[in-house]
């Protein structure tokens, strides 16, 4: 594709993005030098000079350009003659052109008022046309620019092209089509303003703007400010117009009913809640939300339905009639699917066979966006707003008060004496209007309900059926609960609700209350359902470090220290409780020395890799397939986007509570444990079985301390007896993380580095041992210990040994890693690993 030239024209010195640009070639230079145009426009012309297309034609194609200009004048004159409908119109156009020519050629001076006279004449004619149209004939202002032009030119031919003159002066050619359409509307408004400045009686547009601004809630000061700018009527004028509209509006309703006496009228009452108003409480109310009732009448060309005294079923919703109809009319077809049944309906089209226009209309049928072109076929020219009044529509009396507003119209009374009116309504509308009809049928004149209700027939609105079959409030509730859980404000949740994305804050609050009320029962049911399974208990701390740390008057930060209480289960049988389960000596030093000397020290003389060679069932990480290898390396990465994580599920885990607690001492842990012990189902479980508690160092330390004190002092201490059914153990995950724990990099990257080191060592190990054999060199021994002992043990401890259920090898490797912790002085974990080995051996 040839590159488009662009730049500054050498002749006119302008940059025109919409213009075509051309370079001077050798041939073009020869043609240009045969004329004299280049001397005027660009004397320094040479090969490669850049011109816009207009200047290029004037300089290079000078002979053709002159011919074109002369021929263009002839063609324009001929077109003008051919397009004229009559000699008279042609003469008028010639006179106008002469007038415009005189204005264009005559220099303006203080003594020359030709243009002023011309413009004054046009504004006077424009004002006369608009004054007669609005003031004398009583018409509303024309608000469409094309219709406005047609109006003024048809009523006064001398105004022809006057609108276009003003429009062209706004440079429309440099604007897009949307801007051009907007510009036409602005020029039309300018014409109205100029006419109103000349004659204040031409104020129809200002009145319309003033009424609109008042309807949108603009203040008195705001409307008067717009009036001072010449854009609107004053607030007093707007108020008078509103009073006049109110005074005559009832008469327009009477005329509407009278004009449609021989047509079917349809009545609608619905509620409207102004939820966009302020909810800030005042002295007298908690919010400014308005609950309104909308009363509408509609009609069509169907004949009205005559009123009959037997129209309403005296049994109301007739159960016997329903059973009969369901059994003999609908149950036969109900045995088929809807599609199978629809196949028998010859005239019913399937949505997949519709043309594009009908398909779009079908899909956006419940979308009322005014910008959708498909919506333009929906018109309200047959609909009449009867009233818009303050009402909650929460009971039968509210509906009766609204209905009386319509019944008091004389034309409506005469209509209801002869015909019925259907009322498509939602559930409350049907319920309360039906209730009024039943009471009127039952008690007659003994009740105060007006007799006109018997001429109403509430029916289920098809629109309500369609919308309610699509209503998925569950998703909105979930989104609302999630947003509330992430700290979104009340205003934020209500804004999402107004956008149709979430439930309101009040609904979210009610849902949270309901969840809290029933949640304890769900925990009881969880424990009850798993009474014959091993329960596992977990308590851990959570610090909300992402909160603001700016000090306030009462605290130095807003960080929340929380305790998470979880229960989990699996299909293993529970472990029976025994009084001798806990070692009375706590961490038994004598037992540890005996086991370490006779059980682990023999294997400790070999490296981990050498010892693992004797474990037949243990795989090496370098032999795993790709999926298992990735799972092993990212085992400590909890990114939800990793497909490997999808196998980890929480469907057997139950959150018991999430409470404010530092978990810094034994009392903090006991307070958290009491939250679980008070559950009746948990008490019955702990009377028979033990519960393991995998925990980090503080969790083990303080729970073990509570157990030891309870064993030592019995009922003399306030520690609940249920702690004796708990068995704190060192969590395998904590072991694995602490062997890798560092500020940087992250655990998955450490795993990758360890794997690369291990895989490389496995490749060259045989060559290294063959070369150095049993060398006692310190550097050599250090690297062998690192590569053949520490790295493979760290890689295997969680993913290979623990998760593959190699328990004996896991405990032996715990002892090996304890020596590492001891060697490097890792506080806490150089002791707690011995506690695990002591408990296991006991």
PDB file of C-alpha atoms in Angstrom, residues 686-838:
ATOM      1  CA  UNK A 686     -14.379 -35.000  72.741  1.00  0.00           C
ATOM      2  CA  UNK A 687     -15.785 -37.297  75.436  1.00  0.00           C
ATOM      3  CA  UNK A 688     -14.975 -40.285  73.194  1.00  0.00           C
ATOM      4  CA  UNK A 689     -12.241 -39.293  70.743  1.00  0.00           C
ATOM      5  CA  UNK A 690      -9.144 -37.171  70.434  1.00  0.00           C
ATOM      6  CA  UNK A 691      -8.591 -34.373  67.894  1.00  0.00           C
ATOM      7  CA  UNK A 692      -5.112 -33.698  66.425  1.00  0.00           C
ATOM      8  CA  UNK A 693      -4.136 -29.998  66.084  1.00  0.00           C
ATOM      9  CA  UNK A 694      -1.418 -29.398  63.473  1.00  0.00           C
ATOM     10  CA  UNK A 695       0.107 -26.053  64.525  1.00  0.00           C
ATOM     11  CA  UNK A 696       3.090 -23.752  64.264  1.00  0.00           C
ATOM     12  CA  UNK A 697       5.438 -23.171  67.184  1.00  0.00           C
ATOM     13  CA  UNK A 698       3.207 -20.768  69.251  1.00  0.00           C
ATOM     14  CA  UNK A 699       0.178 -23.030  68.745  1.00  0.00           C
ATOM     15  CA  UNK A 700       2.041 -26.067  70.026  1.00  0.00           C
ATOM     16  CA  UNK A 701       3.757 -24.228  72.856  1.00  0.00           C
ATOM     17  CA  UNK A 702       0.656 -22.669  74.432  1.00  0.00           C
ATOM     18  CA  UNK A 703      -1.718 -25.610  73.869  1.00  0.00           C
ATOM     19  CA  UNK A 704       0.906 -28.019  75.291  1.00  0.00           C
ATOM     20  CA  UNK A 705       1.338 -25.673  78.244  1.00  0.00           C
ATOM     21  CA  UNK A 706      -2.446 -25.754  78.881  1.00  0.00           C
ATOM     22  CA  UNK A 707      -2.459 -29.586  78.701  1.00  0.00           C
ATOM     23  CA  UNK A 708       0.479 -29.886  81.116  1.00  0.00           C
ATOM     24  CA  UNK A 709      -1.149 -27.502  83.617  1.00  0.00           C
ATOM     25  CA  UNK A 710      -4.457 -29.395  83.412  1.00  0.00           C
ATOM     26  CA  UNK A 711      -2.650 -32.711  83.974  1.00  0.00           C
ATOM     27  CA  UNK A 712      -0.697 -31.229  86.882  1.00  0.00           C
ATOM     28  CA  UNK A 713      -3.425 -29.272  88.708  1.00  0.00           C
ATOM     29  CA  UNK A 714      -6.603 -31.026  87.526  1.00  0.00           C
ATOM     30  CA  UNK A 715      -9.802 -29.278  88.668  1.00  0.00           C
ATOM     31  CA  UNK A 716      -7.810 -26.713  90.675  1.00  0.00           C
ATOM     32  CA  UNK A 717      -7.191 -24.675  87.482  1.00  0.00           C
ATOM     33  CA  UNK A 718      -9.823 -23.030  85.280  1.00  0.00           C
ATOM     34  CA  UNK A 719      -8.596 -24.645  82.065  1.00  0.00           C
ATOM     35  CA  UNK A 720     -11.478 -26.647  80.512  1.00  0.00           C
ATOM     36  CA  UNK A 721     -11.049 -30.445  80.703  1.00  0.00           C
ATOM     37  CA  UNK A 722     -11.660 -30.775  76.942  1.00  0.00           C
ATOM     38  CA  UNK A 723      -8.037 -29.704  76.271  1.00  0.00           C
ATOM     39  CA  UNK A 724      -6.967 -33.226  77.333  1.00  0.00           C
ATOM     40  CA  UNK A 725      -8.697 -34.522  74.192  1.00  0.00           C
ATOM     41  CA  UNK A 726      -6.466 -32.353  71.986  1.00  0.00           C
ATOM     42  CA  UNK A 727      -3.124 -33.520  70.598  1.00  0.00           C
ATOM     43  CA  UNK A 728      -0.942 -30.674  69.252  1.00  0.00           C
ATOM     44  CA  UNK A 729       1.450 -31.922  66.578  1.00  0.00           C
ATOM     45  CA  UNK A 730       4.023 -30.206  64.421  1.00  0.00           C
ATOM     46  CA  UNK A 731       2.352 -29.319  61.126  1.00  0.00           C
ATOM     47  CA  UNK A 732       4.198 -30.843  58.129  1.00  0.00           C
ATOM     48  CA  UNK A 733       3.519 -27.671  56.183  1.00  0.00           C
ATOM     49  CA  UNK A 734       5.220 -25.597  58.899  1.00  0.00           C
ATOM     50  CA  UNK A 735       8.265 -27.885  58.776  1.00  0.00           C
ATOM     51  CA  UNK A 736       8.528 -27.527  54.998  1.00  0.00           C
ATOM     52  CA  UNK A 737       8.075 -23.748  55.002  1.00  0.00           C
ATOM     53  CA  UNK A 738      10.565 -23.212  57.823  1.00  0.00           C
ATOM     54  CA  UNK A 739      13.287 -25.131  55.997  1.00  0.00           C
ATOM     55  CA  UNK A 740      12.811 -22.627  53.135  1.00  0.00           C
ATOM     56  CA  UNK A 741      11.850 -19.520  55.141  1.00  0.00           C
ATOM     57  CA  UNK A 742      13.536 -16.320  53.987  1.00  0.00           C
ATOM     58  CA  UNK A 743      12.548 -12.792  53.049  1.00  0.00           C
ATOM     59  CA  UNK A 744      13.349 -13.332  49.364  1.00  0.00           C
ATOM     60  CA  UNK A 745      12.797 -15.121  47.049  1.00  0.00           C
ATOM     61  CA  UNK A 746       9.373 -16.780  47.314  1.00  0.00           C
ATOM     62  CA  UNK A 747       9.049 -20.525  48.254  1.00  0.00           C
ATOM     63  CA  UNK A 748       8.231 -21.675  44.708  1.00  0.00           C
ATOM     64  CA  UNK A 749      11.407 -20.029  43.408  1.00  0.00           C
ATOM     65  CA  UNK A 750      13.433 -21.604  46.233  1.00  0.00           C
ATOM     66  CA  UNK A 751      11.925 -24.973  45.250  1.00  0.00           C
ATOM     67  CA  UNK A 752      12.978 -24.434  41.656  1.00  0.00           C
ATOM     68  CA  UNK A 753      16.548 -23.551  42.682  1.00  0.00           C
ATOM     69  CA  UNK A 754      16.710 -26.569  45.014  1.00  0.00           C
ATOM     70  CA  UNK A 755      15.405 -28.841  42.244  1.00  0.00           C
ATOM     71  CA  UNK A 756      17.969 -27.551  39.746  1.00  0.00           C
ATOM     72  CA  UNK A 757      20.750 -28.064  42.283  1.00  0.00           C
ATOM     73  CA  UNK A 758      19.480 -31.572  43.120  1.00  0.00           C
ATOM     74  CA  UNK A 759      19.048 -32.572  39.449  1.00  0.00           C
ATOM     75  CA  UNK A 760      22.532 -31.286  38.612  1.00  0.00           C
ATOM     76  CA  UNK A 761      24.072 -33.111  41.590  1.00  0.00           C
ATOM     77  CA  UNK A 762      22.302 -36.358  40.600  1.00  0.00           C
ATOM     78  CA  UNK A 763      23.939 -36.084  37.163  1.00  0.00           C
ATOM     79  CA  UNK A 764      27.530 -35.514  38.318  1.00  0.00           C
ATOM     80  CA  UNK A 765      27.481 -37.253  41.739  1.00  0.00           C
ATOM     81  CA  UNK A 766      28.994 -40.528  40.519  1.00  0.00           C
ATOM     82  CA  UNK A 767      31.892 -38.698  38.826  1.00  0.00           C
ATOM     83  CA  UNK A 768      32.557 -36.579  41.935  1.00  0.00           C
ATOM     84  CA  UNK A 769      32.605 -39.599  44.270  1.00  0.00           C
ATOM     85  CA  UNK A 770      34.855 -41.530  41.841  1.00  0.00           C
ATOM     86  CA  UNK A 771      37.304 -38.624  41.813  1.00  0.00           C
ATOM     87  CA  UNK A 772      37.364 -37.630  45.523  1.00  0.00           C
ATOM     88  CA  UNK A 773      36.110 -40.858  47.188  1.00  0.00           C
ATOM     89  CA  UNK A 774      36.441 -40.452  50.978  1.00  0.00           C
ATOM     90  CA  UNK A 775      38.340 -37.186  51.048  1.00  0.00           C
ATOM     91  CA  UNK A 776      38.239 -35.336  54.405  1.00  0.00           C
ATOM     92  CA  UNK A 777      38.647 -31.894  52.853  1.00  0.00           C
ATOM     93  CA  UNK A 778      36.341 -29.422  54.669  1.00  0.00           C
ATOM     94  CA  UNK A 779      35.096 -27.693  51.534  1.00  0.00           C
ATOM     95  CA  UNK A 780      34.383 -30.992  49.808  1.00  0.00           C
ATOM     96  CA  UNK A 781      32.503 -32.386  52.853  1.00  0.00           C
ATOM     97  CA  UNK A 782      30.456 -29.179  53.191  1.00  0.00           C
ATOM     98  CA  UNK A 783      29.285 -29.331  49.583  1.00  0.00           C
ATOM     99  CA  UNK A 784      28.489 -33.058  49.808  1.00  0.00           C
ATOM    100  CA  UNK A 785      26.433 -32.425  52.981  1.00  0.00           C
ATOM    101  CA  UNK A 786      24.585 -29.596  51.262  1.00  0.00           C
ATOM    102  CA  UNK A 787      23.910 -31.363  47.966  1.00  0.00           C
ATOM    103  CA  UNK A 788      23.514 -34.976  49.099  1.00  0.00           C
ATOM    104  CA  UNK A 789      21.828 -34.389  52.464  1.00  0.00           C
ATOM    105  CA  UNK A 790      20.173 -31.011  53.146  1.00  0.00           C
ATOM    106  CA  UNK A 791      18.721 -30.128  49.696  1.00  0.00           C
ATOM    107  CA  UNK A 792      17.078 -33.536  48.922  1.00  0.00           C
ATOM    108  CA  UNK A 793      15.703 -33.802  52.496  1.00  0.00           C
ATOM    109  CA  UNK A 794      14.185 -30.323  52.211  1.00  0.00           C
ATOM    110  CA  UNK A 795      12.664 -31.141  48.793  1.00  0.00           C
ATOM    111  CA  UNK A 796      11.157 -34.474  49.934  1.00  0.00           C
ATOM    112  CA  UNK A 797       9.905 -33.786  53.473  1.00  0.00           C
ATOM    113  CA  UNK A 798       6.427 -32.553  52.508  1.00  0.00           C
ATOM    114  CA  UNK A 799       5.626 -33.630  48.962  1.00  0.00           C
ATOM    115  CA  UNK A 800       7.363 -37.022  48.781  1.00  0.00           C
ATOM    116  CA  UNK A 801       7.363 -38.329  52.358  1.00  0.00           C
ATOM    117  CA  UNK A 802       4.341 -36.776  54.090  1.00  0.00           C
ATOM    118  CA  UNK A 803       1.869 -36.532  51.205  1.00  0.00           C
ATOM    119  CA  UNK A 804       2.741 -40.064  50.009  1.00  0.00           C
ATOM    120  CA  UNK A 805       2.066 -41.494  53.525  1.00  0.00           C
ATOM    121  CA  UNK A 806       5.670 -42.609  54.205  1.00  0.00           C
ATOM    122  CA  UNK A 807       5.303 -41.994  57.945  1.00  0.00           C
ATOM    123  CA  UNK A 808       8.379 -43.811  59.359  1.00  0.00           C
ATOM    124  CA  UNK A 809      10.675 -42.205  56.810  1.00  0.00           C
ATOM    125  CA  UNK A 810       9.009 -38.834  57.498  1.00  0.00           C
ATOM    126  CA  UNK A 811       9.787 -39.055  61.257  1.00  0.00           C
ATOM    127  CA  UNK A 812      13.361 -40.129  60.544  1.00  0.00           C
ATOM    128  CA  UNK A 813      13.822 -37.143  58.209  1.00  0.00           C
ATOM    129  CA  UNK A 814      12.321 -34.841  60.881  1.00  0.00           C
ATOM    130  CA  UNK A 815      15.212 -35.908  63.131  1.00  0.00           C
ATOM    131  CA  UNK A 816      17.696 -35.191  60.287  1.00  0.00           C
ATOM    132  CA  UNK A 817      16.196 -31.702  59.762  1.00  0.00           C
ATOM    133  CA  UNK A 818      16.244 -31.069  63.540  1.00  0.00           C
ATOM    134  CA  UNK A 819      20.031 -31.435  63.386  1.00  0.00           C
ATOM    135  CA  UNK A 820      20.054 -28.806  60.606  1.00  0.00           C
ATOM    136  CA  UNK A 821      17.912 -26.414  62.688  1.00  0.00           C
ATOM    137  CA  UNK A 822      20.179 -27.032  65.666  1.00  0.00           C
ATOM    138  CA  UNK A 823      23.320 -26.498  63.609  1.00  0.00           C
ATOM    139  CA  UNK A 824      22.112 -23.147  62.211  1.00  0.00           C
ATOM    140  CA  UNK A 825      20.543 -21.984  65.485  1.00  0.00           C
ATOM    141  CA  UNK A 826      16.957 -21.699  64.192  1.00  0.00           C
ATOM    142  CA  UNK A 827      15.095 -20.518  67.274  1.00  0.00           C
ATOM    143  CA  UNK A 828      12.010 -22.535  68.322  1.00  0.00           C
ATOM    144  CA  UNK A 829      12.302 -25.166  65.586  1.00  0.00           C
ATOM    145  CA  UNK A 830      15.484 -26.511  67.153  1.00  0.00           C
ATOM    146  CA  UNK A 831      13.256 -27.668  70.055  1.00  0.00           C
ATOM    147  CA  UNK A 832       9.737 -28.278  68.765  1.00  0.00           C
ATOM    148  CA  UNK A 833      10.811 -31.051  66.386  1.00  0.00           C
ATOM    149  CA  UNK A 834      12.026 -33.030  69.398  1.00  0.00           C
ATOM    150  CA  UNK A 835       8.580 -32.606  70.987  1.00  0.00           C
ATOM    151  CA  UNK A 836       7.012 -34.319  67.943  1.00  0.00           C
ATOM    152  CA  UNK A 837       9.466 -37.236  68.103  1.00  0.00           C
ATOM    153  CA  UNK A 838       8.873 -37.562  71.868  1.00  0.00           C
TER     154      UNK A 838
END
